[in-house]
mmCIF file of C-alpha atoms in Angstrom:
data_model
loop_
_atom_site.group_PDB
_atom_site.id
_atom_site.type_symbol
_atom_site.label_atom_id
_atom_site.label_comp_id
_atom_site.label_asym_id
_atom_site.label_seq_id
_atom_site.Cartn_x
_atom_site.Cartn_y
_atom_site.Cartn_z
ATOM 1 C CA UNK A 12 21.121 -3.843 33.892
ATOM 2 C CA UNK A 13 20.782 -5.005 30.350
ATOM 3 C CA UNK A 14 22.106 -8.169 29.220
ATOM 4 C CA UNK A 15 21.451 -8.907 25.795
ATOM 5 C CA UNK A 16 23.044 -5.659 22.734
ATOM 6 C CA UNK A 17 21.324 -6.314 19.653
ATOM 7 C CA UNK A 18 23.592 -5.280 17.165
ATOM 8 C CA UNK A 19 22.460 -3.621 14.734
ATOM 9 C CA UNK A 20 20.338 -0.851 16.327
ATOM 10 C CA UNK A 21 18.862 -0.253 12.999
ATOM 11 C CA UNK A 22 17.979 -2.426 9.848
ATOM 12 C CA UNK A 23 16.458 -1.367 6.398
ATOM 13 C CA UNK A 24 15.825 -3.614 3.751
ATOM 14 C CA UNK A 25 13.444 -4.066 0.912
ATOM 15 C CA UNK A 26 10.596 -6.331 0.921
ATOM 16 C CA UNK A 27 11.200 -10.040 -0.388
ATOM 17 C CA UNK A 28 15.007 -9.913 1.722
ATOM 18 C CA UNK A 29 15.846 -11.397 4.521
ATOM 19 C CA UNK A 30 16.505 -9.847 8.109
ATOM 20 C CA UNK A 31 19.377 -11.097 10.382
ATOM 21 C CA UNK A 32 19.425 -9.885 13.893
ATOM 22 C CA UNK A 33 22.069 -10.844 16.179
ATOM 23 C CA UNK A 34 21.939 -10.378 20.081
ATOM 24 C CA UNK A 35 24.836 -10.886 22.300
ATOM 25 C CA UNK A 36 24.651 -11.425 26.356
ATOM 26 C CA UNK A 37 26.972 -11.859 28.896
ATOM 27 C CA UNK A 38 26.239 -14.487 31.684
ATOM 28 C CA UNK A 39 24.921 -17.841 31.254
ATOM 29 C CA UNK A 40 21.198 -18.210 30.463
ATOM 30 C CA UNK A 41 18.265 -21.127 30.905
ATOM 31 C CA UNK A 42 16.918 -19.296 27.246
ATOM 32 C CA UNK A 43 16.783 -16.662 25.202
ATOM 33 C CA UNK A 44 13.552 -15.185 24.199
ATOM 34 C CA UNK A 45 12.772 -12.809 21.039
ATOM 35 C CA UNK A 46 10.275 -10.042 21.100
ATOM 36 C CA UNK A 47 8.514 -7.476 18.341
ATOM 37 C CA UNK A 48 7.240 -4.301 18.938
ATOM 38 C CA UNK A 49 5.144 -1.999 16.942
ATOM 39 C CA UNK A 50 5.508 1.707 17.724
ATOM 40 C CA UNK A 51 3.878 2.783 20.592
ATOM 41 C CA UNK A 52 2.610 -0.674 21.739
ATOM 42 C CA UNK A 53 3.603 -3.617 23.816
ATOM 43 C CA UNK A 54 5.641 -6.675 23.233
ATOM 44 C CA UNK A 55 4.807 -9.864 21.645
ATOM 45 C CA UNK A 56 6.537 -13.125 22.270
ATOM 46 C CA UNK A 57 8.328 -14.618 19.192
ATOM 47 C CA UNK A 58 10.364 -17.784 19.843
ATOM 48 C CA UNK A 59 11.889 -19.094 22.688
ATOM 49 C CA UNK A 60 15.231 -21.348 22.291
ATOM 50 C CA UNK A 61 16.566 -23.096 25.449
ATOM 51 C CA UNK A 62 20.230 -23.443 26.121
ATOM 52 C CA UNK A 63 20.329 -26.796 25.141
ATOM 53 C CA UNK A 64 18.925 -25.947 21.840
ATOM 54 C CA UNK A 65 21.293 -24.957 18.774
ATOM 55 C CA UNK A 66 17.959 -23.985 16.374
ATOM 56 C CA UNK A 67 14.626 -23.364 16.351
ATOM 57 C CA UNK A 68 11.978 -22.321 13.514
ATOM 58 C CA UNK A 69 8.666 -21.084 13.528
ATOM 59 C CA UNK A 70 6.892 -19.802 10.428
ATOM 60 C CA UNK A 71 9.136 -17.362 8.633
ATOM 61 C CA UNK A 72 11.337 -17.348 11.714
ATOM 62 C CA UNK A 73 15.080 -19.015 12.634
ATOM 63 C CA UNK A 74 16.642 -18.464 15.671
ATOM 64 C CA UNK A 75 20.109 -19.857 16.357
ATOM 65 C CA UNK A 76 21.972 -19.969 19.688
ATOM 66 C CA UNK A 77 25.819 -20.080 20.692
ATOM 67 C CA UNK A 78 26.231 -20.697 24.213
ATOM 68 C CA UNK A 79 29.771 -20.940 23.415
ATOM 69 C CA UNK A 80 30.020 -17.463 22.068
ATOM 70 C CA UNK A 81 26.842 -16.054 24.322
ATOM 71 C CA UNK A 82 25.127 -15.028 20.778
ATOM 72 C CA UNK A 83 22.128 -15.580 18.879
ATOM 73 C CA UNK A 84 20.297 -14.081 15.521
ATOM 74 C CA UNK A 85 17.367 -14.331 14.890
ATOM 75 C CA UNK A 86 16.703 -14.286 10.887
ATOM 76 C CA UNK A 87 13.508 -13.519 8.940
ATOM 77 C CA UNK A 88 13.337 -14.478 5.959
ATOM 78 C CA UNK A 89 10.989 -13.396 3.205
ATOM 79 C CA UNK A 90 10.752 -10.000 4.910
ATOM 80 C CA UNK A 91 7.306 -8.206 3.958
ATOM 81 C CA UNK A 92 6.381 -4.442 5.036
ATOM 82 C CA UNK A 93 4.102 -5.746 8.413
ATOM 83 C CA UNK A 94 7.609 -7.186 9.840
ATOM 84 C CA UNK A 95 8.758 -3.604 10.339
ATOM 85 C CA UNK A 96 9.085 -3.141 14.212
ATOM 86 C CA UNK A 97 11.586 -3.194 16.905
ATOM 87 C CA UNK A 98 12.588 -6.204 17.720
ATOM 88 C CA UNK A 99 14.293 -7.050 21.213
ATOM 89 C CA UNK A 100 16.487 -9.858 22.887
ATOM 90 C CA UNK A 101 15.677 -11.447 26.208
ATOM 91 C CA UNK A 102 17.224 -13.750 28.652
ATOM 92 C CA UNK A 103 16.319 -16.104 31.293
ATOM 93 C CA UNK A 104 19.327 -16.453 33.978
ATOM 94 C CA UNK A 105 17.812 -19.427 35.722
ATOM 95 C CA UNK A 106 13.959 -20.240 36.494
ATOM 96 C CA UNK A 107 11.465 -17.637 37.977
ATOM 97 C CA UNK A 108 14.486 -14.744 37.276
ATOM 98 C CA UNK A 109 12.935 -11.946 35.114
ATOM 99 C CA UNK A 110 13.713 -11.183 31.727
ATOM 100 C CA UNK A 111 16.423 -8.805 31.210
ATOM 101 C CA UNK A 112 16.164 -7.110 27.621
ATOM 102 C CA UNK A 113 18.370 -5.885 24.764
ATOM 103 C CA UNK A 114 18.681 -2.416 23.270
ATOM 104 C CA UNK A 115 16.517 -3.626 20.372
ATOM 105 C CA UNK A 116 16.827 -3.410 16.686
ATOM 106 C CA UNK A 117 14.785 -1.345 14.813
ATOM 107 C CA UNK A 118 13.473 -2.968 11.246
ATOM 108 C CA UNK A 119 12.376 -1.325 8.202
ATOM 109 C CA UNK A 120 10.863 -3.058 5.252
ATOM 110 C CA UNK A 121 10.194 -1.252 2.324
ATOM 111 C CA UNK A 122 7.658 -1.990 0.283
ATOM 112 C CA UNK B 15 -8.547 -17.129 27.486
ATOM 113 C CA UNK B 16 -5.784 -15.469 28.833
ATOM 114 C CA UNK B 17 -6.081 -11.552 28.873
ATOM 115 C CA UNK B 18 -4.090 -8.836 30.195
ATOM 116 C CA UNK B 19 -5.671 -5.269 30.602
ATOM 117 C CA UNK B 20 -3.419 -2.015 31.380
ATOM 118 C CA UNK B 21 -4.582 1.675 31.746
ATOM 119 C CA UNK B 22 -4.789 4.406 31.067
ATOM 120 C CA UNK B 23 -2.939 4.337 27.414
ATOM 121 C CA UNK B 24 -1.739 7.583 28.030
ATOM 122 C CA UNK B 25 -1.216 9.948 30.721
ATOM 123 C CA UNK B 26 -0.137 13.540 31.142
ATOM 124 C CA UNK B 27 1.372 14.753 35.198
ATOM 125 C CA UNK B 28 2.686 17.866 36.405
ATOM 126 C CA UNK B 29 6.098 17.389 38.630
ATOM 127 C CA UNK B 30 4.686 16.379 41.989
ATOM 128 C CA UNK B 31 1.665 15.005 41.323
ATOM 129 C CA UNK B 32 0.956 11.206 42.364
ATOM 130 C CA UNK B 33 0.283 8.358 40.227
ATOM 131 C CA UNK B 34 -1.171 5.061 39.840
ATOM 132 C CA UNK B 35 -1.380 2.710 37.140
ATOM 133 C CA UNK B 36 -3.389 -0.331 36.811
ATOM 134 C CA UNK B 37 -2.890 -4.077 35.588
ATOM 135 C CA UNK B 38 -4.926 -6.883 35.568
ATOM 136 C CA UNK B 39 -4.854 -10.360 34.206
ATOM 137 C CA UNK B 40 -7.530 -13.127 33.503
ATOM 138 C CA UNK B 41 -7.371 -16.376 32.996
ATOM 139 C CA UNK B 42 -4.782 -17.664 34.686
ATOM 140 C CA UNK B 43 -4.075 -18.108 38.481
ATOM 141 C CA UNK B 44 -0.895 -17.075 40.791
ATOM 142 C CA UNK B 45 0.852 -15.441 37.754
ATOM 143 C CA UNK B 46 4.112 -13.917 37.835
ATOM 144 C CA UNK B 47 3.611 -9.686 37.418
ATOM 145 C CA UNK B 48 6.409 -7.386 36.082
ATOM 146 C CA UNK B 49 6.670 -3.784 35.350
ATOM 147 C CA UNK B 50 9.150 -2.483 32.957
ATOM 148 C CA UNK B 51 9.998 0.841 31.660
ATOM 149 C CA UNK B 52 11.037 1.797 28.627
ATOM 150 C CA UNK B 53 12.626 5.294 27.341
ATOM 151 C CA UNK B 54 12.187 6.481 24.383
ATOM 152 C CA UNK B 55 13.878 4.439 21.590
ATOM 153 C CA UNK B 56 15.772 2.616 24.313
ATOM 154 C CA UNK B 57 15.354 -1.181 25.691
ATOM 155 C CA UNK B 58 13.042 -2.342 28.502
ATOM 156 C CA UNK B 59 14.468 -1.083 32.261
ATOM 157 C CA UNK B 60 12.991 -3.747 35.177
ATOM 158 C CA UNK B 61 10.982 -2.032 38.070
ATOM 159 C CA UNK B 62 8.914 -3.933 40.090
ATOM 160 C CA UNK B 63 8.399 -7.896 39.680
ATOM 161 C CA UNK B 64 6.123 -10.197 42.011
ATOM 162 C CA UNK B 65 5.763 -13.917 42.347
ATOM 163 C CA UNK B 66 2.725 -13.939 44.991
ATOM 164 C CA UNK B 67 -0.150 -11.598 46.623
ATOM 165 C CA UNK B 68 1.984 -9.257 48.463
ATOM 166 C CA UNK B 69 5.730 -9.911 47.494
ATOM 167 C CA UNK B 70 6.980 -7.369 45.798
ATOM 168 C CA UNK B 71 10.935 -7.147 44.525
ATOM 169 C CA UNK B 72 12.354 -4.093 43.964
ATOM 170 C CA UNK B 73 15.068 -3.435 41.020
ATOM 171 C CA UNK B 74 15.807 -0.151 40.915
ATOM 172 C CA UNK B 75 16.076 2.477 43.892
ATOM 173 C CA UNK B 76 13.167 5.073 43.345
ATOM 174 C CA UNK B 77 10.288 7.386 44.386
ATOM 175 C CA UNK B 78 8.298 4.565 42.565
ATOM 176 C CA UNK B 79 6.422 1.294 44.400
ATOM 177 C CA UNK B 80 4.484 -1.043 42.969
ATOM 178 C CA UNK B 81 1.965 -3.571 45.068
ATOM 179 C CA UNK B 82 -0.219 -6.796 44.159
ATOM 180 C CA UNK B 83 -3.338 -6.790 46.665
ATOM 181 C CA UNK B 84 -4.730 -9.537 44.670
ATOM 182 C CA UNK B 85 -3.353 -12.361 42.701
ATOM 183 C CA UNK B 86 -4.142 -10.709 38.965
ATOM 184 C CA UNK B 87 -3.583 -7.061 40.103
ATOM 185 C CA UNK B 88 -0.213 -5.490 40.298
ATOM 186 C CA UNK B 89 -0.325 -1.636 40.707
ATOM 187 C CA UNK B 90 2.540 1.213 39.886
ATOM 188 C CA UNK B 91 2.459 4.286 42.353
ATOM 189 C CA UNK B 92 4.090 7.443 43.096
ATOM 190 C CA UNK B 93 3.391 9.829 45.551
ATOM 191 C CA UNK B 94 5.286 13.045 43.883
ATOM 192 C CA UNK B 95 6.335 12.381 39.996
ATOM 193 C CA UNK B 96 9.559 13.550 38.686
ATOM 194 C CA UNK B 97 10.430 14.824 34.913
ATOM 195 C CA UNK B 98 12.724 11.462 34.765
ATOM 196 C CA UNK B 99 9.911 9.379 35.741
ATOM 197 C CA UNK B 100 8.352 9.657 31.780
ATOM 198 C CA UNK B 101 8.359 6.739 29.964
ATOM 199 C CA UNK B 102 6.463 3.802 28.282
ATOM 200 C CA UNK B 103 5.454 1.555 31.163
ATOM 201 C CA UNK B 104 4.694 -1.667 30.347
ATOM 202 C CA UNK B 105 2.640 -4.376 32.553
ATOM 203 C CA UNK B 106 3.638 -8.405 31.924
ATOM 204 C CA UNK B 107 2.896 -11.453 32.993
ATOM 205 C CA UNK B 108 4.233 -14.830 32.631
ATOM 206 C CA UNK B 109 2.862 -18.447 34.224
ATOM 207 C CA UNK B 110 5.285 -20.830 35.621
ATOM 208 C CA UNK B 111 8.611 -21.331 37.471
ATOM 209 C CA UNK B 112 10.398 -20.303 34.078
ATOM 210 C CA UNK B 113 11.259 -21.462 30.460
ATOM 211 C CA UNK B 114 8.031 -18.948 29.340
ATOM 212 C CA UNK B 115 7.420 -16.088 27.096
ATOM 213 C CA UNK B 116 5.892 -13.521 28.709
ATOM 214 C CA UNK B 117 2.781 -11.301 27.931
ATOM 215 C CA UNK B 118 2.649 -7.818 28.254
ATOM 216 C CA UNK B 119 0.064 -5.390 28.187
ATOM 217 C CA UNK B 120 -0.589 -2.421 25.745
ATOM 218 C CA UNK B 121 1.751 0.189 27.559
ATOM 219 C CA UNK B 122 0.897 3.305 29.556
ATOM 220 C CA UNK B 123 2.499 6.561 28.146
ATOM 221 C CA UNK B 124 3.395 8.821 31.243
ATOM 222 C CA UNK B 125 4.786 12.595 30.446
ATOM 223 C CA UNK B 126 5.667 14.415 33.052
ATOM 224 C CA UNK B 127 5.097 18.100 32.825
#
């Protein structure tokens, strides 16, 4: 079953913008994980934000986290062309429970 | 340094035919496995995860089964492939009793024919 919808499925924007995904989920979490993924390849760990976290940051990256409202977004900012990928929600029921992934949003960034 | 390795990259079955695919990991010890699937344009399906040599759990009723003979090797089989069974399948790994992003591997494209 999937837990986290990314919303939205798709996302074009020109290059210097910034890039908000949101992901929604449905039962309570220990985190929430975001992924990229170039075409045709595997998935690379983003950022990881715990449920006792609000916000977290890493390079061009902010994720934010609503336990309250089961959400999160995950915004890039300063997009450039090499951001465009799918990029997928996970969640973390409790520990040693697999990941159970989002739809995905799909990002374009034209140069 | 941590590695994982996945093959083949690509892979081309007639209906019926059996399959295995391969993952391995190095550089770590007693790591959680995972296989996922993943349909074209679609999210990441869970099929197979392990915690230890041997355990295997199960998520979704199929002709597929997965096993770990040894700690860094988890394997996908199938004794007769169906059309439904193409997909990306994608090998991960995580360290840990949680709170971890995971590592996959590079992804095996299956077409069944």
């Amino acid at each position: 079953s999937q837990q986290g919808e990314e919303d939205p499925q798709a996302l074009s924007i020109q290059e210097g913008e910034n890039a908000t995904m949101n992901c929604s989920y449905k039962t309570s979490i220990n985190n929430l994980q975001w992924y990229r993924q170039n075409s045709g390849r595997g998935l690379v760990h983003l950022i990881l934000i715990r449920s006792n976290e609000r916000e977290k940051h890493s390079g061009r990256l902010r994720v934010t986290l609503d336990t309250s409202k089961k959400s999160s977004s995950l915004l890039i900012t300063a997009s450039r062309a090499a951001d465009t990928a799918s990029y997928f929600c996970a969640t973390e029921s409790s520990g040693n429970t697999p990941l159970v992934f989002g739809k995905g949003t799909r990002l374009s960034v034209i140069a | 340094s941590q590695t994982i390795h996945q093959w083949p990259a690509t892979l081309v079955q007639p209906v019926g035919s059996p399959l295995s695919l391969e993952c391995t990991v190095e550089g770590t010890s007693n790591p959680n496995l995972y296989w996922y699937r993943q349909a074209a344009g679609r999210g990441l399906q869970l099929l197979f995860y392990s915690v230890g040599i041997g355990q295997i759990s199960s998520e979704v009723p199929q002709n597929l089964s997965a096993s770990r003979p040894q700690d860094r090797q988890f394997i996908l089989s199938s004794k007769k492939l169906l059309l439904s069974d193409s997909g990306f399948y994608l090998c991960a790994w995580v360290t840990g009793t949680g709170g971890y992003g995971y590592t996959f591997g590079s992804g095996t494209r299956l077409t069944v024919v």
